[in-house]
JSON list of C-alpha atoms and ligand atoms in Angstrom, two decimals:
[
{"chain": "A", "resi": 1, "resn": "MET", "atom": "CA", "xyz": [2.88, -22.46, -1.77]},
{"chain": "A", "resi": 2, "resn": "SER", "atom": "CA", "xyz": [5.47, -25.00, -2.54]},
{"chain": "A", "resi": 3, "resn": "LYS", "atom": "CA", "xyz": [8.89, -24.20, -0.63]},
{"chain": "A", "resi": 4, "resn": "GLU", "atom": "CA", "xyz": [11.64, -25.53, 1.00]},
{"chain": "A", "resi": 5, "resn": "TYR", "atom": "CA", "xyz": [12.61, -22.87, 3.17]},
{"chain": "A", "resi": 6, "resn": "LYS", "atom": "CA", "xyz": [16.28, -22.82, 4.65]},
{"chain": "A", "resi": 7, "resn": "ALA", "atom": "CA", "xyz": [16.11, -19.31, 6.64]},
{"chain": "A", "resi": 8, "resn": "PHE", "atom": "CA", "xyz": [14.31, -16.66, 7.73]},
{"chain": "A", "resi": 9, "resn": "ILE", "atom": "CA", "xyz": [14.83, -13.06, 8.13]},
{"chain": "A", "resi": 10, "resn": "PHE", "atom": "CA", "xyz": [13.71, -11.25, 10.53]},
{"chain": "A", "resi": 11, "resn": "ASP", "atom": "CA", "xyz": [13.36, -7.61, 10.37]},
{"chain": "A", "resi": 12, "resn": "LEU", "atom": "CA", "xyz": [14.08, -6.01, 13.98]},
{"chain": "A", "resi": 13, "resn": "ASP", "atom": "CA", "xyz": [11.89, -2.22, 14.77]},
{"chain": "A", "resi": 14, "resn": "GLY", "atom": "CA", "xyz": [8.20, -4.26, 14.67]},
{"chain": "A", "resi": 15, "resn": "VAL", "atom": "CA", "xyz": [9.44, -8.10, 15.14]},
{"chain": "A", "resi": 16, "resn": "ILE", "atom": "CA", "xyz": [11.58, -8.99, 17.67]},
{"chain": "A", "resi": 17, "resn": "THR", "atom": "CA", "xyz": [11.32, -5.78, 19.71]},
{"chain": "A", "resi": 18, "resn": "ASP", "atom": "CA", "xyz": [9.06, -2.77, 19.54]},
{"chain": "A", "resi": 19, "resn": "THR", "atom": "CA", "xyz": [11.86, 0.09, 18.48]},
{"chain": "A", "resi": 20, "resn": "ALA", "atom": "CA", "xyz": [9.27, 2.24, 16.94]},
{"chain": "A", "resi": 21, "resn": "GLY", "atom": "CA", "xyz": [7.71, 4.14, 19.99]},
{"chain": "A", "resi": 22, "resn": "PHE", "atom": "CA", "xyz": [11.38, 5.22, 20.90]},
{"chain": "A", "resi": 23, "resn": "HIS", "atom": "CA", "xyz": [11.54, 6.18, 16.93]},
{"chain": "A", "resi": 24, "resn": "PHE", "atom": "CA", "xyz": [8.29, 7.85, 17.39]},
{"chain": "A", "resi": 25, "resn": "LEU", "atom": "CA", "xyz": [9.83, 10.25, 20.76]},
{"chain": "A", "resi": 26, "resn": "ALA", "atom": "CA", "xyz": [13.00, 10.89, 19.23]},
{"chain": "A", "resi": 27, "resn": "TRP", "atom": "CA", "xyz": [11.44, 12.34, 16.30]},
{"chain": "A", "resi": 28, "resn": "LYS", "atom": "CA", "xyz": [8.97, 14.18, 18.46]},
{"chain": "A", "resi": 29, "resn": "ARG", "atom": "CA", "xyz": [11.80, 15.98, 19.97]},
{"chain": "A", "resi": 30, "resn": "LEU", "atom": "CA", "xyz": [13.27, 17.09, 17.31]},
{"chain": "A", "resi": 31, "resn": "ALA", "atom": "CA", "xyz": [10.68, 18.38, 15.47]},
{"chain": "A", "resi": 32, "resn": "GLU", "atom": "CA", "xyz": [9.04, 20.03, 18.14]},
{"chain": "A", "resi": 33, "resn": "GLU", "atom": "CA", "xyz": [12.64, 21.51, 18.79]},
{"chain": "A", "resi": 34, "resn": "GLU", "atom": "CA", "xyz": [12.45, 22.95, 14.76]},
{"chain": "A", "resi": 35, "resn": "GLY", "atom": "CA", "xyz": [8.25, 23.74, 15.87]},
{"chain": "A", "resi": 36, "resn": "ILE", "atom": "CA", "xyz": [6.25, 21.27, 13.86]},
{"chain": "A", "resi": 37, "resn": "THR", "atom": "CA", "xyz": [3.78, 18.86, 15.14]},
{"chain": "A", "resi": 38, "resn": "PHE", "atom": "CA", "xyz": [4.32, 14.90, 15.23]},
{"chain": "A", "resi": 39, "resn": "THR", "atom": "CA", "xyz": [1.62, 12.75, 15.99]},
{"chain": "A", "resi": 40, "resn": "ARG", "atom": "CA", "xyz": [1.84, 9.44, 16.35]},
{"chain": "A", "resi": 41, "resn": "LYS", "atom": "CA", "xyz": [0.15, 8.33, 13.75]},
{"chain": "A", "resi": 42, "resn": "ASP", "atom": "CA", "xyz": [2.25, 10.29, 11.28]},
{"chain": "A", "resi": 43, "resn": "ASN", "atom": "CA", "xyz": [4.88, 8.29, 13.10]},
{"chain": "A", "resi": 44, "resn": "GLU", "atom": "CA", "xyz": [3.98, 5.47, 11.38]},
{"chain": "A", "resi": 45, "resn": "GLN", "atom": "CA", "xyz": [4.07, 6.96, 8.02]},
{"chain": "A", "resi": 46, "resn": "LEU", "atom": "CA", "xyz": [7.85, 6.37, 8.87]},
{"chain": "A", "resi": 47, "resn": "ARG", "atom": "CA", "xyz": [7.71, 2.12, 9.47]},
{"chain": "A", "resi": 48, "resn": "GLY", "atom": "CA", "xyz": [10.76, 0.82, 8.34]},
{"chain": "A", "resi": 49, "resn": "VAL", "atom": "CA", "xyz": [11.51, 3.88, 6.13]},
{"chain": "A", "resi": 50, "resn": "SER", "atom": "CA", "xyz": [15.19, 5.56, 6.52]},
{"chain": "A", "resi": 51, "resn": "ARG", "atom": "CA", "xyz": [16.59, 7.96, 8.63]},
{"chain": "A", "resi": 52, "resn": "ARG", "atom": "CA", "xyz": [16.66, 10.17, 5.76]},
{"chain": "A", "resi": 53, "resn": "LYS", "atom": "CA", "xyz": [13.58, 9.16, 4.18]},
{"chain": "A", "resi": 54, "resn": "SER", "atom": "CA", "xyz": [11.69, 9.42, 7.61]},
{"chain": "A", "resi": 55, "resn": "LEU", "atom": "CA", "xyz": [13.40, 13.06, 7.97]},
{"chain": "A", "resi": 56, "resn": "ASP", "atom": "CA", "xyz": [12.18, 14.17, 4.37]},
{"chain": "A", "resi": 57, "resn": "LEU", "atom": "CA", "xyz": [8.55, 12.80, 5.63]},
{"chain": "A", "resi": 58, "resn": "ILE", "atom": "CA", "xyz": [8.97, 14.93, 9.20]},
{"chain": "A", "resi": 59, "resn": "LEU", "atom": "CA", "xyz": [10.35, 18.32, 6.87]},
{"chain": "A", "resi": 60, "resn": "LYS", "atom": "CA", "xyz": [7.91, 17.99, 4.62]},
{"chain": "A", "resi": 61, "resn": "ASN", "atom": "CA", "xyz": [8.49, 21.23, 1.43]},
{"chain": "A", "resi": 62, "resn": "ARG", "atom": "CA", "xyz": [10.54, 22.68, 3.71]},
{"chain": "A", "resi": 63, "resn": "GLU", "atom": "CA", "xyz": [13.38, 24.84, 2.72]},
{"chain": "A", "resi": 64, "resn": "VAL", "atom": "CA", "xyz": [16.41, 23.34, 4.83]},
{"chain": "A", "resi": 65, "resn": "SER", "atom": "CA", "xyz": [20.53, 23.21, 3.67]},
{"chain": "A", "resi": 66, "resn": "GLU", "atom": "CA", "xyz": [21.93, 20.42, 3.66]},
{"chain": "A", "resi": 67, "resn": "ASP", "atom": "CA", "xyz": [24.44, 20.71, 6.96]},
{"chain": "A", "resi": 68, "resn": "SER", "atom": "CA", "xyz": [20.68, 21.17, 9.12]},
{"chain": "A", "resi": 69, "resn": "ILE", "atom": "CA", "xyz": [19.68, 18.13, 7.85]},
{"chain": "A", "resi": 70, "resn": "GLU", "atom": "CA", "xyz": [22.91, 16.66, 8.56]},
{"chain": "A", "resi": 71, "resn": "GLU", "atom": "CA", "xyz": [22.68, 18.05, 12.16]},
{"chain": "A", "resi": 72, "resn": "MET", "atom": "CA", "xyz": [18.93, 16.70, 12.73]},
{"chain": "A", "resi": 73, "resn": "MET", "atom": "CA", "xyz": [19.69, 13.34, 11.98]},
{"chain": "A", "resi": 74, "resn": "ALA", "atom": "CA", "xyz": [22.55, 13.23, 14.11]},
{"chain": "A", "resi": 75, "resn": "ARG", "atom": "CA", "xyz": [20.32, 14.78, 17.30]},
{"chain": "A", "resi": 76, "resn": "LYS", "atom": "CA", "xyz": [16.94, 12.75, 16.12]},
{"chain": "A", "resi": 77, "resn": "ASN", "atom": "CA", "xyz": [20.29, 9.98, 16.83]},
{"chain": "A", "resi": 78, "resn": "ARG", "atom": "CA", "xyz": [21.50, 11.10, 20.25]},
{"chain": "A", "resi": 79, "resn": "TYR", "atom": "CA", "xyz": [18.03, 10.82, 21.66]},
{"chain": "A", "resi": 80, "resn": "TYR", "atom": "CA", "xyz": [17.39, 7.79, 19.88]},
{"chain": "A", "resi": 81, "resn": "GLN", "atom": "CA", "xyz": [20.76, 6.47, 21.06]},
{"chain": "A", "resi": 82, "resn": "ASP", "atom": "CA", "xyz": [19.96, 7.27, 24.58]},
{"chain": "A", "resi": 83, "resn": "TYR", "atom": "CA", "xyz": [16.56, 4.73, 24.37]},
{"chain": "A", "resi": 84, "resn": "ILE", "atom": "CA", "xyz": [18.12, 1.83, 22.94]},
{"chain": "A", "resi": 85, "resn": "ASP", "atom": "CA", "xyz": [20.42, 1.65, 25.22]},
{"chain": "A", "resi": 86, "resn": "THR", "atom": "CA", "xyz": [17.72, 1.35, 28.33]},
{"chain": "A", "resi": 87, "resn": "ILE", "atom": "CA", "xyz": [16.77, -2.00, 26.40]},
{"chain": "A", "resi": 88, "resn": "THR", "atom": "CA", "xyz": [16.79, -5.59, 27.62]},
{"chain": "A", "resi": 89, "resn": "PRO", "atom": "CA", "xyz": [16.11, -8.78, 27.16]},
{"chain": "A", "resi": 90, "resn": "GLU", "atom": "CA", "xyz": [13.09, -8.46, 28.89]},
{"chain": "A", "resi": 91, "resn": "ASP", "atom": "CA", "xyz": [12.04, -6.02, 25.22]},
{"chain": "A", "resi": 92, "resn": "VAL", "atom": "CA", "xyz": [12.04, -8.87, 22.62]},
{"chain": "A", "resi": 93, "resn": "LEU", "atom": "CA", "xyz": [8.58, -8.89, 21.45]},
{"chain": "A", "resi": 94, "resn": "PRO", "atom": "CA", "xyz": [6.12, -11.75, 22.66]},
{"chain": "A", "resi": 95, "resn": "GLY", "atom": "CA", "xyz": [6.53, -15.07, 20.80]},
{"chain": "A", "resi": 96, "resn": "ALA", "atom": "CA", "xyz": [9.42, -13.80, 19.08]},
{"chain": "A", "resi": 97, "resn": "LYS", "atom": "CA", "xyz": [12.13, -15.36, 20.93]},
{"chain": "A", "resi": 98, "resn": "GLU", "atom": "CA", "xyz": [9.94, -18.97, 20.76]},
{"chain": "A", "resi": 99, "resn": "ILE", "atom": "CA", "xyz": [9.60, -18.42, 16.95]},
{"chain": "A", "resi": 100, "resn": "LEU", "atom": "CA", "xyz": [13.32, -17.74, 16.56]},
{"chain": "A", "resi": 101, "resn": "ASP", "atom": "CA", "xyz": [14.55, -20.61, 19.56]},
{"chain": "A", "resi": 102, "resn": "ASP", "atom": "CA", "xyz": [11.98, -23.12, 16.99]},
{"chain": "A", "resi": 103, "resn": "LEU", "atom": "CA", "xyz": [13.18, -22.08, 14.04]},
{"chain": "A", "resi": 104, "resn": "LYS", "atom": "CA", "xyz": [16.66, -22.74, 15.27]},
{"chain": "A", "resi": 105, "resn": "ASN", "atom": "CA", "xyz": [15.85, -26.19, 16.45]},
{"chain": "A", "resi": 106, "resn": "LYS", "atom": "CA", "xyz": [14.36, -27.17, 13.58]},
{"chain": "A", "resi": 107, "resn": "GLY", "atom": "CA", "xyz": [18.08, -26.41, 11.39]},
{"chain": "A", "resi": 108, "resn": "TYR", "atom": "CA", "xyz": [16.93, -23.24, 9.87]},
{"chain": "A", "resi": 109, "resn": "LYS", "atom": "CA", "xyz": [19.78, -20.00, 9.07]},
{"chain": "A", "resi": 110, "resn": "LEU", "atom": "CA", "xyz": [18.62, -16.94, 10.93]},
{"chain": "A", "resi": 111, "resn": "ALA", "atom": "CA", "xyz": [19.32, -13.57, 10.18]},
{"chain": "A", "resi": 112, "resn": "VAL", "atom": "CA", "xyz": [18.08, -9.89, 10.30]},
{"chain": "A", "resi": 113, "resn": "GLY", "atom": "CA", "xyz": [17.27, -7.27, 8.44]},
{"chain": "A", "resi": 114, "resn": "SER", "atom": "CA", "xyz": [16.61, -4.45, 9.41]},
{"chain": "A", "resi": 115, "resn": "ALA", "atom": "CA", "xyz": [17.08, -0.66, 7.99]},
{"chain": "A", "resi": 116, "resn": "SER", "atom": "CA", "xyz": [18.44, 0.21, 10.97]},
{"chain": "A", "resi": 117, "resn": "LYS", "atom": "CA", "xyz": [21.81, 2.06, 11.79]},
{"chain": "A", "resi": 118, "resn": "ASN", "atom": "CA", "xyz": [21.36, 1.23, 15.72]},
{"chain": "A", "resi": 119, "resn": "ALA", "atom": "CA", "xyz": [20.38, -2.35, 14.91]},
{"chain": "A", "resi": 120, "resn": "LYS", "atom": "CA", "xyz": [23.27, -4.34, 16.47]},
{"chain": "A", "resi": 121, "resn": "PRO", "atom": "CA", "xyz": [23.68, -2.31, 19.67]},
{"chain": "A", "resi": 122, "resn": "ALA", "atom": "CA", "xyz": [19.84, -2.84, 19.90]},
{"chain": "A", "resi": 123, "resn": "ILE", "atom": "CA", "xyz": [20.50, -7.09, 19.73]},
{"chain": "A", "resi": 124, "resn": "GLU", "atom": "CA", "xyz": [23.20, -6.83, 21.76]},
{"chain": "A", "resi": 125, "resn": "ASN", "atom": "CA", "xyz": [21.01, -5.37, 24.28]},
{"chain": "A", "resi": 126, "resn": "LEU", "atom": "CA", "xyz": [18.52, -7.68, 24.26]},
{"chain": "A", "resi": 127, "resn": "ASN", "atom": "CA", "xyz": [21.05, -10.52, 24.20]},
{"chain": "A", "resi": 128, "resn": "ILE", "atom": "CA", "xyz": [20.01, -12.32, 21.02]},
{"chain": "A", "resi": 129, "resn": "THR", "atom": "CA", "xyz": [23.43, -11.74, 19.16]},
{"chain": "A", "resi": 130, "resn": "ASP", "atom": "CA", "xyz": [24.32, -15.80, 19.24]},
{"chain": "A", "resi": 131, "resn": "MET", "atom": "CA", "xyz": [21.32, -16.76, 17.23]},
{"chain": "A", "resi": 132, "resn": "PHE", "atom": "CA", "xyz": [21.72, -15.08, 14.27]},
{"chain": "A", "resi": 133, "resn": "GLU", "atom": "CA", "xyz": [24.38, -16.30, 11.40]},
{"chain": "A", "resi": 134, "resn": "THR", "atom": "CA", "xyz": [24.68, -12.42, 9.90]},
{"chain": "A", "resi": 135, "resn": "ILE", "atom": "CA", "xyz": [23.17, -9.20, 11.43]},
{"chain": "A", "resi": 136, "resn": "SER", "atom": "CA", "xyz": [22.53, -7.07, 7.85]},
{"chain": "A", "resi": 137, "resn": "ASP", "atom": "CA", "xyz": [21.26, -3.48, 9.06]},
{"chain": "A", "resi": 138, "resn": "GLY", "atom": "CA", "xyz": [21.32, 0.53, 8.15]},
{"chain": "A", "resi": 139, "resn": "PHE", "atom": "CA", "xyz": [25.00, 0.37, 6.69]},
{"chain": "A", "resi": 140, "resn": "SER", "atom": "CA", "xyz": [24.97, -3.05, 4.83]},
{"chain": "A", "resi": 141, "resn": "VAL", "atom": "CA", "xyz": [23.32, -1.76, 1.66]},
{"chain": "A", "resi": 142, "resn": "LYS", "atom": "CA", "xyz": [22.88, 1.81, -0.41]},
{"chain": "A", "resi": 143, "resn": "ASN", "atom": "CA", "xyz": [18.96, 1.29, -1.28]},
{"chain": "A", "resi": 144, "resn": "THR", "atom": "CA", "xyz": [17.03, 0.39, 1.03]},
{"chain": "A", "resi": 145, "resn": "LYS", "atom": "CA", "xyz": [13.85, -0.78, 1.57]},
{"chain": "A", "resi": 146, "resn": "PRO", "atom": "CA", "xyz": [11.28, -0.94, -0.77]},
{"chain": "A", "resi": 147, "resn": "ALA", "atom": "CA", "xyz": [14.44, -1.50, -2.54]},
{"chain": "A", "resi": 148, "resn": "PRO", "atom": "CA", "xyz": [14.89, -6.10, -2.67]},
{"chain": "A", "resi": 149, "resn": "ASP", "atom": "CA", "xyz": [18.44, -4.64, -1.89]},
{"chain": "A", "resi": 150, "resn": "LEU", "atom": "CA", "xyz": [19.16, -5.75, 1.82]},
{"chain": "A", "resi": 151, "resn": "PHE", "atom": "CA", "xyz": [17.28, -8.69, 1.94]},
{"chain": "A", "resi": 152, "resn": "ILE", "atom": "CA", "xyz": [19.22, -9.90, -1.08]},
{"chain": "A", "resi": 153, "resn": "HIS", "atom": "CA", "xyz": [22.69, -9.27, 0.20]},
{"chain": "A", "resi": 154, "resn": "THR", "atom": "CA", "xyz": [21.52, -10.92, 3.90]},
{"chain": "A", "resi": 155, "resn": "ALA", "atom": "CA", "xyz": [20.90, -14.31, 1.86]},
{"chain": "A", "resi": 156, "resn": "GLU", "atom": "CA", "xyz": [24.03, -14.06, -0.23]},
{"chain": "A", "resi": 157, "resn": "LYS", "atom": "CA", "xyz": [25.53, -13.60, 3.39]},
{"chain": "A", "resi": 158, "resn": "MET", "atom": "CA", "xyz": [23.93, -16.58, 3.75]},
{"chain": "A", "resi": 159, "resn": "GLY", "atom": "CA", "xyz": [24.95, -18.42, 1.09]},
{"chain": "A", "resi": 160, "resn": "VAL", "atom": "CA", "xyz": [20.80, -19.30, 0.66]},
{"chain": "A", "resi": 161, "resn": "GLU", "atom": "CA", "xyz": [18.66, -18.79, -2.43]},
{"chain": "A", "resi": 162, "resn": "PRO", "atom": "CA", "xyz": [16.33, -15.91, -2.39]},
{"chain": "A", "resi": 163, "resn": "VAL", "atom": "CA", "xyz": [13.77, -17.90, -3.06]},
{"chain": "A", "resi": 164, "resn": "SER", "atom": "CA", "xyz": [14.13, -20.67, 0.15]},
{"chain": "A", "resi": 165, "resn": "CYS", "atom": "CA", "xyz": [14.11, -17.70, 2.17]},
{"chain": "A", "resi": 166, "resn": "ALA", "atom": "CA", "xyz": [11.11, -16.56, 3.98]},
{"chain": "A", "resi": 167, "resn": "VAL", "atom": "CA", "xyz": [10.45, -12.69, 5.40]},
{"chain": "A", "resi": 168, "resn": "PHE", "atom": "CA", "xyz": [8.56, -11.44, 8.91]},
{"chain": "A", "resi": 169, "resn": "GLU", "atom": "CA", "xyz": [8.20, -7.42, 8.72]},
{"chain": "A", "resi": 170, "resn": "ASP", "atom": "CA", "xyz": [6.15, -4.46, 9.63]},
{"chain": "A", "resi": 171, "resn": "ALA", "atom": "CA", "xyz": [6.24, -2.30, 7.38]},
{"chain": "A", "resi": 172, "resn": "GLU", "atom": "CA", "xyz": [4.90, -1.62, 3.97]},
{"chain": "A", "resi": 173, "resn": "ALA", "atom": "CA", "xyz": [8.23, -0.70, 2.37]},
{"chain": "A", "resi": 174, "resn": "GLY", "atom": "CA", "xyz": [9.20, -4.14, 3.80]},
{"chain": "A", "resi": 175, "resn": "ILE", "atom": "CA", "xyz": [6.38, -6.76, 2.81]},
{"chain": "A", "resi": 176, "resn": "GLU", "atom": "CA", "xyz": [7.39, -5.05, -0.95]},
{"chain": "A", "resi": 177, "resn": "ALA", "atom": "CA", "xyz": [11.15, -5.37, 0.04]},
{"chain": "A", "resi": 178, "resn": "ALA", "atom": "CA", "xyz": [10.81, -8.99, -0.07]},
{"chain": "A", "resi": 179, "resn": "LEU", "atom": "CA", "xyz": [8.79, -9.64, -2.73]},
{"chain": "A", "resi": 180, "resn": "ALA", "atom": "CA", "xyz": [11.00, -7.39, -5.18]},
{"chain": "A", "resi": 181, "resn": "ALA", "atom": "CA", "xyz": [13.42, -10.48, -3.92]},
{"chain": "A", "resi": 182, "resn": "GLY", "atom": "CA", "xyz": [11.24, -13.32, -4.66]},
{"chain": "A", "resi": 183, "resn": "MET", "atom": "CA", "xyz": [11.41, -14.02, -0.74]},
{"chain": "A", "resi": 184, "resn": "THR", "atom": "CA", "xyz": [8.31, -15.40, 0.96]},
{"chain": "A", "resi": 185, "resn": "ALA", "atom": "CA", "xyz": [6.51, -12.20, 3.05]},
{"chain": "A", "resi": 186, "resn": "ILE", "atom": "CA", "xyz": [5.42, -13.18, 6.53]},
{"chain": "A", "resi": 187, "resn": "GLY", "atom": "CA", "xyz": [3.31, -9.89, 7.88]},
{"chain": "A", "resi": 188, "resn": "ILE", "atom": "CA", "xyz": [2.93, -8.70, 11.07]},
{"chain": "A", "resi": 189, "resn": "GLY", "atom": "CA", "xyz": [0.61, -6.40, 11.27]},
{"chain": "A", "resi": 190, "resn": "PRO", "atom": "CA", "xyz": [-2.98, -4.70, 9.99]},
{"chain": "A", "resi": 191, "resn": "GLU", "atom": "CA", "xyz": [-4.77, -5.70, 6.36]},
{"chain": "A", "resi": 192, "resn": "GLU", "atom": "CA", "xyz": [-4.05, -2.41, 5.08]},
{"chain": "A", "resi": 193, "resn": "ARG", "atom": "CA", "xyz": [-0.21, -2.28, 6.20]},
{"chain": "A", "resi": 194, "resn": "VAL", "atom": "CA", "xyz": [0.72, -5.48, 5.38]},
{"chain": "A", "resi": 195, "resn": "GLY", "atom": "CA", "xyz": [-1.69, -7.56, 3.81]},
{"chain": "A", "resi": 196, "resn": "GLU", "atom": "CA", "xyz": [0.05, -7.99, -0.19]},
{"chain": "A", "resi": 197, "resn": "ALA", "atom": "CA", "xyz": [2.11, -10.47, 2.16]},
{"chain": "A", "resi": 198, "resn": "HIS", "atom": "CA", "xyz": [1.74, -14.40, 1.43]},
{"chain": "A", "resi": 199, "resn": "TYR", "atom": "CA", "xyz": [1.07, -14.79, 4.83]},
{"chain": "A", "resi": 200, "resn": "ARG", "atom": "CA", "xyz": [0.23, -11.60, 7.83]},
{"chain": "A", "resi": 201, "resn": "TYR", "atom": "CA", "xyz": [-0.53, -12.73, 11.56]},
{"chain": "A", "resi": 202, "resn": "ASP", "atom": "CA", "xyz": [-1.76, -9.15, 13.88]},
{"chain": "A", "resi": 203, "resn": "GLN", "atom": "CA", "xyz": [1.30, -9.42, 16.65]},
{"chain": "A", "resi": 204, "resn": "VAL", "atom": "CA", "xyz": [4.42, -11.66, 16.04]},
{"chain": "A", "resi": 205, "resn": "LYS", "atom": "CA", "xyz": [2.81, -14.06, 18.66]},
{"chain": "A", "resi": 206, "resn": "ASP", "atom": "CA", "xyz": [-0.34, -15.01, 16.55]},
{"chain": "A", "resi": 207, "resn": "VAL", "atom": "CA", "xyz": [1.93, -16.37, 14.25]},
{"chain": "A", "resi": 208, "resn": "ASN", "atom": "CA", "xyz": [1.69, -19.79, 13.32]},
{"chain": "A", "resi": 209, "resn": "LEU", "atom": "CA", "xyz": [4.52, -21.50, 12.22]},
{"chain": "A", "resi": 210, "resn": "SER", "atom": "CA", "xyz": [2.97, -24.67, 10.96]},
{"chain": "A", "resi": 211, "resn": "GLU", "atom": "CA", "xyz": [0.66, -23.26, 8.84]},
{"chain": "A", "resi": 212, "resn": "ILE", "atom": "CA", "xyz": [3.83, -21.92, 7.18]},
{"chain": "A", "resi": 213, "resn": "LEU", "atom": "CA", "xyz": [6.69, -24.69, 7.02]},
{"chain": "A", "resi": 214, "resn": "SER", "atom": "CA", "xyz": [4.18, -27.83, 6.58]},
{"chain": "A", "resi": 215, "resn": "GLU", "atom": "CA", "xyz": [2.90, -25.51, 2.53]},
{"chain": "A", "resi": 216, "resn": "LYS", "atom": "CA", "xyz": [5.94, -27.33, 1.33]},
{"chain": "B", "resi": 301, "resn": "LIG", "atom": "P1", "xyz": [18.14, 4.17, 12.33]},
{"chain": "B", "resi": 301, "resn": "LIG", "atom": "P2", "xyz": [13.76, -1.65, 10.38]},
{"chain": "B", "resi": 301, "resn": "LIG", "atom": "C1", "xyz": [13.76, 0.98, 11.07]},
{"chain": "B", "resi": 301, "resn": "LIG", "atom": "O1", "xyz": [13.92, -0.44, 11.24]},
{"chain": "B", "resi": 301, "resn": "LIG", "atom": "C2", "xyz": [12.41, 1.99, 11.79]},
{"chain": "B", "resi": 301, "resn": "LIG", "atom": "O2", "xyz": [11.71, 0.85, 11.46]},
{"chain": "B", "resi": 301, "resn": "LIG", "atom": "C3", "xyz": [12.08, 2.90, 10.77]},
{"chain": "B", "resi": 301, "resn": "LIG", "atom": "O3", "xyz": [11.08, 3.42, 11.95]},
{"chain": "B", "resi": 301, "resn": "LIG", "atom": "C4", "xyz": [14.03, 3.94, 10.83]},
{"chain": "B", "resi": 301, "resn": "LIG", "atom": "O4", "xyz": [13.95, 5.24, 11.07]},
{"chain": "B", "resi": 301, "resn": "LIG", "atom": "C5", "xyz": [15.10, 2.85, 10.55]},
{"chain": "B", "resi": 301, "resn": "LIG", "atom": "O5", "xyz": [15.23, 1.88, 10.89]},
{"chain": "B", "resi": 301, "resn": "LIG", "atom": "C6", "xyz": [16.24, 4.02, 10.77]},
{"chain": "B", "resi": 301, "resn": "LIG", "atom": "O6", "xyz": [16.56, 3.47, 11.94]},
{"chain": "B", "resi": 301, "resn": "LIG", "atom": "O7", "xyz": [17.96, 5.75, 12.42]},
{"chain": "B", "resi": 301, "resn": "LIG", "atom": "O8", "xyz": [18.44, 3.56, 14.09]},
{"chain": "B", "resi": 301, "resn": "LIG", "atom": "O9", "xyz": [19.21, 3.69, 11.24]},
{"chain": "B", "resi": 301, "resn": "LIG", "atom": "O10", "xyz": [12.38, -1.69, 10.99]},
{"chain": "B", "resi": 301, "resn": "LIG", "atom": "O11", "xyz": [13.71, -2.05, 9.64]},
{"chain": "B", "resi": 301, "resn": "LIG", "atom": "O12", "xyz": [13.96, -2.72, 11.84]},
{"chain": "B", "resi": 302, "resn": "LIG", "atom": "MG1", "xyz": [10.38, -2.83, 10.95]}
]
């Protein structure tokens, strides 16, 4: 691939920190209260997916009123926020801080592009807010991943062309969104999940920045 990067966009959950476990516990508690079985395997489907779409996937074809849906989303979020409150700087995933520091020192712009409406408090608790030019979250755009809107919005806020951006993502929906935005996609996770990305590493600590930056 031949390109000159100007900015790097980081997904939050699964890339900078692992809040997927907290989402799982919060959805599991809600599902159990509603008499629905919910396993870690079911939770994999929800990676990078918005709160509303996640609930639709959990409820499957159950008939539920719009008011009940709103109430359940609020209840799940209360459970999730209790976990978010426990996040500390120790919860940055191994290797993530090093990548952020390295790219920042090299002069690239950095941003967060997360589907989560809780991204800002989580990043505050990780104590890395100052690293980012901009933080786009679940409030930033209407169409969530896999639509490219969130990443396009993030590039616009940084004043950078999408083609000069690369996105770190752990979700299939996020890789799809990055590719649809015309950005370089760097997948974190197994082939079957993020195999469509331009680069793929099993974990954040395996990311080889020289490989990505040298292919200009
Ligand atoms: P909230 P990301 C995503 O974050 C999570 O991966 C996904 O599981 C969650 O449902 C979504 O945020 C919405 O989160 O309920 O906090 O608004 O991976 O895009 O950083
Ligand atoms: Mg993610």
